[in-house]
mmCIF file of C-alpha atoms in Angstrom:
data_model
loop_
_atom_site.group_PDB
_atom_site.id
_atom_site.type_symbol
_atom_site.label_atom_id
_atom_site.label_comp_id
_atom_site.label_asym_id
_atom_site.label_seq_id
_atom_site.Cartn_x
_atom_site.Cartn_y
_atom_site.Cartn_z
ATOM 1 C CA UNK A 267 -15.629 3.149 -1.570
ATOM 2 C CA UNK A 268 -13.904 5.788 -3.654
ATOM 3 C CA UNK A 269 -10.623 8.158 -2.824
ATOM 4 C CA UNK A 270 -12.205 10.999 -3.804
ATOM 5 C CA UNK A 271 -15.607 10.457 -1.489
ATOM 6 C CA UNK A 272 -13.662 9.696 1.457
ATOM 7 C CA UNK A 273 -11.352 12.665 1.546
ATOM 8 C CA UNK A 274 -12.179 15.239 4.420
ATOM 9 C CA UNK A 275 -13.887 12.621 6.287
ATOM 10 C CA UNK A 276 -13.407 13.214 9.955
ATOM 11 C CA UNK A 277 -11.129 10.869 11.803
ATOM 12 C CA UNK A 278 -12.256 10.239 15.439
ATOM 13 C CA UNK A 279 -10.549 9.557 18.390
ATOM 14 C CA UNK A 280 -12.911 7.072 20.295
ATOM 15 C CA UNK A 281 -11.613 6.595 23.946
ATOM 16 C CA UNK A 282 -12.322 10.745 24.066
ATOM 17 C CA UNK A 283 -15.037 10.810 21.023
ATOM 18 C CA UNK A 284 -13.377 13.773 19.852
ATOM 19 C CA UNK A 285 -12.870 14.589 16.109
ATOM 20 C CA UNK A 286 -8.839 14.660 16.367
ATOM 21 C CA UNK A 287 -8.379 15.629 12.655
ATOM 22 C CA UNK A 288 -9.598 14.836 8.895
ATOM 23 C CA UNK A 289 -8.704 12.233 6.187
ATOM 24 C CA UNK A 290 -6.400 13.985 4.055
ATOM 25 C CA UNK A 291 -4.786 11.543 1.743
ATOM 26 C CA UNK A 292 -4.594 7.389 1.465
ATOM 27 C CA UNK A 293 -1.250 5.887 1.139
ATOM 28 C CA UNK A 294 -1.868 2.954 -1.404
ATOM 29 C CA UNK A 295 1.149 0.910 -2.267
ATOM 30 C CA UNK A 296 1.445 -0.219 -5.553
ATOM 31 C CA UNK A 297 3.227 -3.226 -5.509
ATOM 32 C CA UNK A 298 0.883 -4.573 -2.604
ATOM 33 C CA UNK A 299 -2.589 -3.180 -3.796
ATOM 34 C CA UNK A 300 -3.454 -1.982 -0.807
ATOM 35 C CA UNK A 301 -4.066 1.270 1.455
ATOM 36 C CA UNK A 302 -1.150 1.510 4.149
ATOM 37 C CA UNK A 303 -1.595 4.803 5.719
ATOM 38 C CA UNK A 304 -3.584 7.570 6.259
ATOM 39 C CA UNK A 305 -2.728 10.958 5.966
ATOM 40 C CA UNK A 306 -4.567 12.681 8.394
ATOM 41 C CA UNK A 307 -4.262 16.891 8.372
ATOM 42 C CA UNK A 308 -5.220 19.074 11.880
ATOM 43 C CA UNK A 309 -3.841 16.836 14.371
ATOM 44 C CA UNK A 310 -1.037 18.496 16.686
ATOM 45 C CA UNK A 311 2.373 18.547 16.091
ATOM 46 C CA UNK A 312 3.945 16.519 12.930
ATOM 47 C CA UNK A 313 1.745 13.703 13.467
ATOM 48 C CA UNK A 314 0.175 13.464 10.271
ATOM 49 C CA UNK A 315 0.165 9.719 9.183
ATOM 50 C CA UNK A 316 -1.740 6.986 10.864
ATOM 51 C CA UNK A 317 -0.886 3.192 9.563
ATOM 52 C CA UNK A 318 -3.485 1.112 8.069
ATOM 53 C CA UNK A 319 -3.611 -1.651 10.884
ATOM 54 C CA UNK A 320 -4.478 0.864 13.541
ATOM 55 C CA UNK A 321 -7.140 2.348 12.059
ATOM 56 C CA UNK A 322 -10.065 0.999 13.840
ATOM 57 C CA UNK A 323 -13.141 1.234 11.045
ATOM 58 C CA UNK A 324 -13.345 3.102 7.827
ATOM 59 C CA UNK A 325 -17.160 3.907 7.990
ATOM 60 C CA UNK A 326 -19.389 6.056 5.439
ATOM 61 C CA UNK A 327 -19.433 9.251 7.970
ATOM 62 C CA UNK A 328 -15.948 8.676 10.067
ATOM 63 C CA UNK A 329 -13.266 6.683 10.307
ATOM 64 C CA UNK A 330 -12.285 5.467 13.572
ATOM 65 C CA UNK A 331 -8.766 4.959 15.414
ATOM 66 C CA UNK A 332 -8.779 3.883 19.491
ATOM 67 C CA UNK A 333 -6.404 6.834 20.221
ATOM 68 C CA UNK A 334 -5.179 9.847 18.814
ATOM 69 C CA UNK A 335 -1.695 8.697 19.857
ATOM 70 C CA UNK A 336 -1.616 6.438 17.228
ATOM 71 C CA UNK A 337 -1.229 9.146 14.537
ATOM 72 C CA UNK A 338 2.407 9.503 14.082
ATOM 73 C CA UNK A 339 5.132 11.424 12.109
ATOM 74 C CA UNK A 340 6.983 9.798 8.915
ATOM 75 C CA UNK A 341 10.107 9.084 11.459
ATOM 76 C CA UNK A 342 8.014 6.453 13.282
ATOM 77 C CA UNK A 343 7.742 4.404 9.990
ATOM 78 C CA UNK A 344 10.272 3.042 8.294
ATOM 79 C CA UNK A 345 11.543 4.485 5.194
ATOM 80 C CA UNK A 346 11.205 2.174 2.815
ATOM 81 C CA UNK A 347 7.863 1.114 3.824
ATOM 82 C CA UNK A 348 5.994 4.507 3.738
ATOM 83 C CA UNK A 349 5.829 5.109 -0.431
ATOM 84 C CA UNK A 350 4.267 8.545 -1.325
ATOM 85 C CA UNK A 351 2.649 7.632 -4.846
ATOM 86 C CA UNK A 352 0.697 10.090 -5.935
ATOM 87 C CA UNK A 353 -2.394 8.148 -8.255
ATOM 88 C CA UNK A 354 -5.297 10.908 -9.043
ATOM 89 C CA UNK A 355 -4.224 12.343 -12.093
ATOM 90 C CA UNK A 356 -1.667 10.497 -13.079
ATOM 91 C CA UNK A 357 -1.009 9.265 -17.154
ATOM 92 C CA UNK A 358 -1.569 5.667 -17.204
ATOM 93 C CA UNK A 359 0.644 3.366 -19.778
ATOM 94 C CA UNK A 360 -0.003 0.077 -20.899
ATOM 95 C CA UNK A 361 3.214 -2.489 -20.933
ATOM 96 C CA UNK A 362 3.018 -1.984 -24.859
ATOM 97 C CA UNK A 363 3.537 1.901 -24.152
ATOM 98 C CA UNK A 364 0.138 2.901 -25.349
ATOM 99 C CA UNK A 365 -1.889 5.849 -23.740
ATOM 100 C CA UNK A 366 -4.773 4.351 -21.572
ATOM 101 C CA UNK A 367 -6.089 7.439 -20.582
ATOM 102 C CA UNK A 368 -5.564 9.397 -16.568
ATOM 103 C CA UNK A 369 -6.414 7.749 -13.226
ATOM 104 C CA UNK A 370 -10.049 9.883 -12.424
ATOM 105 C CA UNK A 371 -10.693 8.594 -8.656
ATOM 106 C CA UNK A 372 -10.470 4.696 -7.292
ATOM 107 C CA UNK A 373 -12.106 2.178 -5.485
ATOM 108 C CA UNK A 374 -11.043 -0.125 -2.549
ATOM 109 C CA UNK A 375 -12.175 -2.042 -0.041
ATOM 110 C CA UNK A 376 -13.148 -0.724 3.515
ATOM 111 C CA UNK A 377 -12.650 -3.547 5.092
ATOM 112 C CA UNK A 378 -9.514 -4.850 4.291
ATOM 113 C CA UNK A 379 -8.327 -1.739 2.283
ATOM 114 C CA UNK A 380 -7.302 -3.182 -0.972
ATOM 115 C CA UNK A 381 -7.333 -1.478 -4.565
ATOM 116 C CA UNK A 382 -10.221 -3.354 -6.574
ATOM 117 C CA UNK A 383 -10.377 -0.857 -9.711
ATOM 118 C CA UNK A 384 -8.787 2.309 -11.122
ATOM 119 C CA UNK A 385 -11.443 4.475 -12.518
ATOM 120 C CA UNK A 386 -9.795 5.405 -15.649
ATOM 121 C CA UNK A 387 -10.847 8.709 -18.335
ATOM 122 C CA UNK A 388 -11.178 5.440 -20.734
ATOM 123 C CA UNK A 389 -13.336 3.604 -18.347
ATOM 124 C CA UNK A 390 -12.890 1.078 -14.901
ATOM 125 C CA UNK A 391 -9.504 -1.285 -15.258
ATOM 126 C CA UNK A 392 -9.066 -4.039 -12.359
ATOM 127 C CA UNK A 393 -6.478 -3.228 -10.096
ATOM 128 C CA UNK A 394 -4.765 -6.627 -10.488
ATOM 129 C CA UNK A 395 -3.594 -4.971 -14.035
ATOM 130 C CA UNK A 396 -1.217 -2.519 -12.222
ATOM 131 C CA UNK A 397 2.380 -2.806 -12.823
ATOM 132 C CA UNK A 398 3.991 -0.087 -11.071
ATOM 133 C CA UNK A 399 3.544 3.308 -10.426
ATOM 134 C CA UNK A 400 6.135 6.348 -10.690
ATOM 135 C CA UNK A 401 6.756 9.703 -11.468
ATOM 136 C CA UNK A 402 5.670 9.419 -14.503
ATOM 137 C CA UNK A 403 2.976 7.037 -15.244
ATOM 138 C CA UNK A 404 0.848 4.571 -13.835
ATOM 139 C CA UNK A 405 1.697 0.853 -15.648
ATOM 140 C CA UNK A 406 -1.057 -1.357 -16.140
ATOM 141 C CA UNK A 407 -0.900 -4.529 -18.486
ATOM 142 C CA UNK A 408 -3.079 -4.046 -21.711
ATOM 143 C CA UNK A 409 -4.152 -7.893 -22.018
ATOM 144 C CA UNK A 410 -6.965 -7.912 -19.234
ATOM 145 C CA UNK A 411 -6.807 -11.203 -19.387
ATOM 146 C CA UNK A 412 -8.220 -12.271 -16.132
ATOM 147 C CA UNK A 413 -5.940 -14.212 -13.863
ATOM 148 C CA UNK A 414 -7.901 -17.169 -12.733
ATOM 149 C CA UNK A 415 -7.220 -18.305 -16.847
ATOM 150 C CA UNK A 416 -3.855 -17.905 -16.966
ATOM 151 C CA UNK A 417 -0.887 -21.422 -16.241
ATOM 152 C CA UNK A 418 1.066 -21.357 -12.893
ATOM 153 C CA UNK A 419 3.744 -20.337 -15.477
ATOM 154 C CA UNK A 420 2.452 -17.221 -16.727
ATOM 155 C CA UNK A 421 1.170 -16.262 -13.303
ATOM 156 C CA UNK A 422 4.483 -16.906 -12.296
ATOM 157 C CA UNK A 423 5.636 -14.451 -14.704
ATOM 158 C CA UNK A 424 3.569 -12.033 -13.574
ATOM 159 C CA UNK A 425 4.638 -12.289 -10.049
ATOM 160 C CA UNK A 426 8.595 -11.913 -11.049
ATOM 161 C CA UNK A 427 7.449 -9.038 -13.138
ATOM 162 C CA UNK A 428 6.024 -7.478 -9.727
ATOM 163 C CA UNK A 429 9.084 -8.955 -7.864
ATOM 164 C CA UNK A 430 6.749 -10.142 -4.923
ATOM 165 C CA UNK A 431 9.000 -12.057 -2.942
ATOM 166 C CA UNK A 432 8.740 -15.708 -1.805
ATOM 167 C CA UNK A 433 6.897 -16.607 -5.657
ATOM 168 C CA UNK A 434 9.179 -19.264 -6.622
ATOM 169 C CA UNK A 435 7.839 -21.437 -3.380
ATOM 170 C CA UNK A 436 4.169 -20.278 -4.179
ATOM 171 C CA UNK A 437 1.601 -23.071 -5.642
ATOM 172 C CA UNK A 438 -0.588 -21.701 -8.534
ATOM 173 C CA UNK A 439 -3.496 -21.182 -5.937
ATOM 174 C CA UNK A 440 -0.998 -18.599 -3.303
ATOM 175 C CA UNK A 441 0.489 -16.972 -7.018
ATOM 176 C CA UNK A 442 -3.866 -15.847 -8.244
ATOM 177 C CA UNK A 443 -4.148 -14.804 -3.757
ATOM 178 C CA UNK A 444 -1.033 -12.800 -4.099
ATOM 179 C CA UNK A 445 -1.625 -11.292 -7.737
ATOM 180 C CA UNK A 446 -5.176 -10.042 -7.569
ATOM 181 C CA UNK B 276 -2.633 -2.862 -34.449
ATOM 182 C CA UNK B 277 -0.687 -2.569 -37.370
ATOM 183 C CA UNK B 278 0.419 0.915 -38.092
ATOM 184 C CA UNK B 279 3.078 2.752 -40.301
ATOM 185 C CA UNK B 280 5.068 5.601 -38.877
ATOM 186 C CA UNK B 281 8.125 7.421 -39.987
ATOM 187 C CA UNK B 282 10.865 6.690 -37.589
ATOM 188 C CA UNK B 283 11.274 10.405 -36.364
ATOM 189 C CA UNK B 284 7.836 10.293 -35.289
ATOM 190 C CA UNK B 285 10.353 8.345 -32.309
ATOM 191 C CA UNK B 286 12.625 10.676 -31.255
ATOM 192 C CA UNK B 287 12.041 11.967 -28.402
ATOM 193 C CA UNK B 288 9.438 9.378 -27.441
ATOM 194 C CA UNK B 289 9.835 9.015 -23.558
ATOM 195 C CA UNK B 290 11.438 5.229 -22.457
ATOM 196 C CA UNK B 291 9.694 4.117 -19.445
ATOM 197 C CA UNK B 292 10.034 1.513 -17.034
ATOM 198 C CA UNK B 293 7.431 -1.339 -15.981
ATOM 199 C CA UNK B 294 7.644 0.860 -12.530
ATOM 200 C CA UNK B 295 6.528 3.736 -14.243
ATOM 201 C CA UNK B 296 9.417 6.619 -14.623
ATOM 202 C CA UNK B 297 10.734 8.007 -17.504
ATOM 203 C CA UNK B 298 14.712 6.634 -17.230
ATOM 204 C CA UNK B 299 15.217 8.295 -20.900
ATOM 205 C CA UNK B 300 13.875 9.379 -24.193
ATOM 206 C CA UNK B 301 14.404 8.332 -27.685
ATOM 207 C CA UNK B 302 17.737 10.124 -29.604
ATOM 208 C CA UNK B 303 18.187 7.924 -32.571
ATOM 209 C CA UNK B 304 17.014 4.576 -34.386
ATOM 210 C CA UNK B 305 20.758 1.880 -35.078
ATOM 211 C CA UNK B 306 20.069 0.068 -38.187
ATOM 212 C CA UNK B 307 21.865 -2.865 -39.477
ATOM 213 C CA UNK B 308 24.095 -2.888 -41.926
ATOM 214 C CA UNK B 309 21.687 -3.800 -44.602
ATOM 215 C CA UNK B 310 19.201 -1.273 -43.214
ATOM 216 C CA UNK B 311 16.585 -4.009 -43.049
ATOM 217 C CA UNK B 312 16.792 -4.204 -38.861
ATOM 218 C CA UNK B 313 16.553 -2.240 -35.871
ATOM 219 C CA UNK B 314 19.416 -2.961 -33.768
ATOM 220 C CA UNK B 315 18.465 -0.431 -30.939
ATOM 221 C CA UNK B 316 17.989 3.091 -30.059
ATOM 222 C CA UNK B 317 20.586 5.873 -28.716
ATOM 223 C CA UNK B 318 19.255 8.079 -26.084
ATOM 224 C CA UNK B 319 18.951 11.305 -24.346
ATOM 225 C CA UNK B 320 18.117 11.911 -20.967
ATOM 226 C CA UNK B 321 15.214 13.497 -19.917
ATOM 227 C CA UNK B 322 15.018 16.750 -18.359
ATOM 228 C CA UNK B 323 15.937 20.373 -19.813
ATOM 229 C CA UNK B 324 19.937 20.293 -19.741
ATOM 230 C CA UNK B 325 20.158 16.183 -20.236
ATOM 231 C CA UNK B 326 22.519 15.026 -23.161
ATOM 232 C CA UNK B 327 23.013 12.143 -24.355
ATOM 233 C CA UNK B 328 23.682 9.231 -22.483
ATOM 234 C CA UNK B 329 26.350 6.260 -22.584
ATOM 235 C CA UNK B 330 23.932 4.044 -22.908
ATOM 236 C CA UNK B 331 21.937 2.800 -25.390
ATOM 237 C CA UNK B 332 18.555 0.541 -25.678
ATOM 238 C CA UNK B 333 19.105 -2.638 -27.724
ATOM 239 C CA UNK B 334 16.268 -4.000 -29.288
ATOM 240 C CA UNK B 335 15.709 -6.897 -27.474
ATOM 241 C CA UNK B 336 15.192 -4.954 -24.308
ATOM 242 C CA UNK B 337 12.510 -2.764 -25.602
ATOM 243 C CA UNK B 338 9.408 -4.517 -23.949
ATOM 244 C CA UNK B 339 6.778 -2.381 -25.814
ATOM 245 C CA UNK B 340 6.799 0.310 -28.630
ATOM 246 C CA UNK B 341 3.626 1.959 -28.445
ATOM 247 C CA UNK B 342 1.821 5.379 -29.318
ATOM 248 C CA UNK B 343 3.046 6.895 -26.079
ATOM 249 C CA UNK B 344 6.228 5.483 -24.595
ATOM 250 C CA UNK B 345 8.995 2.986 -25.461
ATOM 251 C CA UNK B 346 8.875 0.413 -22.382
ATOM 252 C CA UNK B 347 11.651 -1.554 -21.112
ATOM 253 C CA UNK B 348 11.693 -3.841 -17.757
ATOM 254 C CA UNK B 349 14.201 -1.585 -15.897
ATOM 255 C CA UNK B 350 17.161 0.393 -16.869
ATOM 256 C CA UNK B 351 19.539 -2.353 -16.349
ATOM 257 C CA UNK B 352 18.504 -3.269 -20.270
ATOM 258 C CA UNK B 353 20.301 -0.589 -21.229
ATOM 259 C CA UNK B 354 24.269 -1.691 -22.559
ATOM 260 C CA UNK B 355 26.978 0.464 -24.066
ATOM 261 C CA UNK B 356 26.038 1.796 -27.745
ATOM 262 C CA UNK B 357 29.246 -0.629 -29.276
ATOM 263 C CA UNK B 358 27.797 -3.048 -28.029
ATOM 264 C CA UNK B 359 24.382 -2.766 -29.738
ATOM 265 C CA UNK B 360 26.219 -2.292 -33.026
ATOM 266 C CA UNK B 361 28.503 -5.276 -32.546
ATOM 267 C CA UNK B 362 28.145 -7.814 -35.301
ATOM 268 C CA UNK B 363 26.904 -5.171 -38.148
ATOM 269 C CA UNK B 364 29.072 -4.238 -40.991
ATOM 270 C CA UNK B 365 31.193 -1.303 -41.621
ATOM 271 C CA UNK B 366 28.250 0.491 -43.119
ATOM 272 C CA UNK B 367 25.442 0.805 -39.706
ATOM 273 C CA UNK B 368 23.585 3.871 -37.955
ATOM 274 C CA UNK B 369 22.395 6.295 -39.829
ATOM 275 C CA UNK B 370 20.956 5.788 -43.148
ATOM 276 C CA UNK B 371 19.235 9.608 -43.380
ATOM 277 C CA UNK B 372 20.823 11.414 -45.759
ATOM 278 C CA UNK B 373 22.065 9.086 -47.567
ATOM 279 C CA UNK B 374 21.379 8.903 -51.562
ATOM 280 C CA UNK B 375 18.856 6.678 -53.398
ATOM 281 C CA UNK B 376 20.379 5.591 -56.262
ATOM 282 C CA UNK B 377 18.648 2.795 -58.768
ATOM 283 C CA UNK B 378 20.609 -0.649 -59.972
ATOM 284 C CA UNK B 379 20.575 1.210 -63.342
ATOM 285 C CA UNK B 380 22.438 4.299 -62.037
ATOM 286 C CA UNK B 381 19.459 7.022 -61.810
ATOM 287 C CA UNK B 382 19.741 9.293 -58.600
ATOM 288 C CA UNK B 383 15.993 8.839 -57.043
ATOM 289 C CA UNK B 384 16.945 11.656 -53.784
ATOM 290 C CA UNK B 385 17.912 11.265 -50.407
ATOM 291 C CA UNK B 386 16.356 9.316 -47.981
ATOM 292 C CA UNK B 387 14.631 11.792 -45.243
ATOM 293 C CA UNK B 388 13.624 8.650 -42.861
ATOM 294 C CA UNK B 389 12.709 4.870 -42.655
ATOM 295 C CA UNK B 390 9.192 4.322 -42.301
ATOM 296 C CA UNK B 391 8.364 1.294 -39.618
ATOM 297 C CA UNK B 392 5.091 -0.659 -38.943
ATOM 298 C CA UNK B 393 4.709 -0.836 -35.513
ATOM 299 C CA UNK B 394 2.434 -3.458 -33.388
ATOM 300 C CA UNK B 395 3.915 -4.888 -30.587
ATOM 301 C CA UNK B 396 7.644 -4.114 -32.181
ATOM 302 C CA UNK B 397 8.521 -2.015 -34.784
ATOM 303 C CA UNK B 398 9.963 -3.550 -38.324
ATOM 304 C CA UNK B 399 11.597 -1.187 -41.187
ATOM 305 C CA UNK B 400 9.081 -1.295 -43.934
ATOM 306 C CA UNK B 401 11.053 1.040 -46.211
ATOM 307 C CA UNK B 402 12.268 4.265 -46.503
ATOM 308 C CA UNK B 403 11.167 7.912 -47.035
ATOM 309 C CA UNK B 404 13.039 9.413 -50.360
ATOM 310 C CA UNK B 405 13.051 12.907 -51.268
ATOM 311 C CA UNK B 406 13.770 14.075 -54.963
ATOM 312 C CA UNK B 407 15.644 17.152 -55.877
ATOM 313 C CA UNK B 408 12.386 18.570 -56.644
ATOM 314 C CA UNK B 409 11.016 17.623 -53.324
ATOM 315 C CA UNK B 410 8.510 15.155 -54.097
ATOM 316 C CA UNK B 411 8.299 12.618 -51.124
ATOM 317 C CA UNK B 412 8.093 9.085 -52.361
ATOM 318 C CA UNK B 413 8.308 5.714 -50.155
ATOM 319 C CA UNK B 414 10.244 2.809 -51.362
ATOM 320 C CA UNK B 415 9.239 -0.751 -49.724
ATOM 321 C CA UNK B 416 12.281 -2.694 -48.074
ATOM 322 C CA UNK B 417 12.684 -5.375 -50.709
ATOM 323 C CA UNK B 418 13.629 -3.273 -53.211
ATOM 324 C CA UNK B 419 16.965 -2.383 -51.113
ATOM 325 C CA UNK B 420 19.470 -4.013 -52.511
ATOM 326 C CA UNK B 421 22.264 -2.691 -50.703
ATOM 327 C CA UNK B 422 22.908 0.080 -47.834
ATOM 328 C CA UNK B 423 26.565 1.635 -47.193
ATOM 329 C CA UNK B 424 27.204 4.643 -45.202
ATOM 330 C CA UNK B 425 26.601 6.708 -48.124
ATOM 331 C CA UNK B 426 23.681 4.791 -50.511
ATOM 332 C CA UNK B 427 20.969 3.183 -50.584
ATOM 333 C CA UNK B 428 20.967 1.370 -53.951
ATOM 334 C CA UNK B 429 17.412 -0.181 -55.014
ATOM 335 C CA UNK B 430 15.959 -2.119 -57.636
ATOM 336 C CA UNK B 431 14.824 0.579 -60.656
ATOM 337 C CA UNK B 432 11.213 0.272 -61.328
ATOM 338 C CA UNK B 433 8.282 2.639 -60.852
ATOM 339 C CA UNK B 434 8.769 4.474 -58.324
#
């Protein structure tokens, strides 16, 4: 599924089967790859963001949550775990500091919400490339060398470049789980 | 990708972090004393009023020179600029402006910039000369002889 398919969806309450507002914005984390909160506009009050674990289902028409309640305001998260990246649109740099173009839309998985591939203005790049994102450009690595043929070593390396936490205890099989 | 540049085509190039901000831009290229090595970059901060910063960008923490940005790890690369030019001789920084003169005494110009060839770093290649009469010439790095803070001397020869 794609960002910019999935905005305006309707968001339904289904213990009442009401429409309680529409998909406004994902919150994808960059560091973790993955969607963790909704932004969802028209629901009452400054409720607005809804976290990724209690959404119910992302379907093609709706997306699903068991109760409007569980649309929140920012103060119910904590701070450092709601990041506000903005990705459409942004510059994208390689980690040589060349141009690779703007981020057009991407595309994640339903299910589990993770970030499989930015759909770049210079074509798709896997999502595993992604170094960091900020206020002024997305980082992806150049080399798309794929993971599975890189040493525990480099993966390693990749991992403290990321900072995930817990790598140094990680065998080469939890380093590729955690990286891509 | 090998490519030649002239070294302003750096200023002002944006220094940006793995995570993706903009923590500075380029101000100036530090040469070594004989001219032959990039010690580092001074820097300007980004941003309408921003000056010049303390810091500077040694060489070793530049992570990528590219067409776009300059990238380093994190800001914590950056280091005071005495300390990038620790170890160089009296005669370091800049070299533009300074005047070309030949091993057999003939005045060749000024030197208006070095020229690098940038891949994955950057090396000095040579510099960019400028006769009285304006003619722009390029003389390779091993003709340099010597560099102070005021000459460039180089081996005479066609030029």
């Amino acid at each position: 599924m794609r960002v910019r398919e999935v905005i305006n969806r309707p968001v339904i309450d289904t213990s009442t089967a009401t429409i309680v507002g529409r998909l406004d914005e994902l919150v994808i984390d960059p560091a973790r790859k993955r969607i963790v909160a909704l932004r969802v506009a028209g629901v009452k009050g400054a409720a607005n963001l809804l976290a990724w674990k209690d959404l119910s289902a992302f379907g093609a028409d709706a997306l699903t949550v068991e109760s409007v309640e569980r649309v929140r305001g920012v103060d119910a998260f904590e701070p450092s775990w709601v990041v506000d990246p903005v990705w459409l649109g942004k510059r994208i740099l390689s980690d040589k500091g060349n141009g690779l173009g703007q981020v057009m839309d991407l595309e994640f998985d339903a299910r589990t919400g993770r970030l499989e591939t930015i759909l770049t203005t210079e074509g798709p790049r896997p999502a595993a490339a992604v170094l960091g994102l900020g206020s002024y450009a997305l980082v992806m690595a150049e080399d798309a060398a794929p993971l599975k043929a890189m040493t525990r070593d480099e993966l390693y390396q990749r991992a403290k470049e990321l900072g995930l936490p817990g790598r140094s205890s990680m065998t080469k099989k939890e380093l590729l789980r955690a990286l891509s | 990708m090998r490519r030649q540049v002239p070294a302003r085509e750096l200023i002002g190039r944006p220094v940006v972090s793995l995570a993706g901000d903009d923590v500075a831009e380029i101000k100036d290229v530090l040469l070594s004393a004989s001219g032959g090595r990039i010690l580092g970059f001074t820097l300007n901060g980004r941003g309408f009023f921003s000056g010049p910063l303390k810091e500077a960008l040694p060489w070793k923490g530049v992570q990528g020179l590219g067409t776009e940005a300059v990238m380093i790890a994190g800001p914590d690369v950056f280091c005071p600029v005495e300390e990038v030019l620790a170890g160089t001789g009296p005669a370091e920084g800049n070299v533009i402006g300074n005047r070309v003169v030949t091993d057999e005494g003939d005045d060749l110009g000024e030197v208006t910039d070095l020229v690098l060839a940038v891949d994955d770093g950057a090396e000095i290649v040579g510099y960019e000369v400028a006769t009285p009469s304006g003619e722009c010439h390029f003389i390779p790095l091993p003709r340099t002889i010597s560099v102070s803070g005021e000459a460039l001397v180089v081996a005479a020869g066609e030029q």
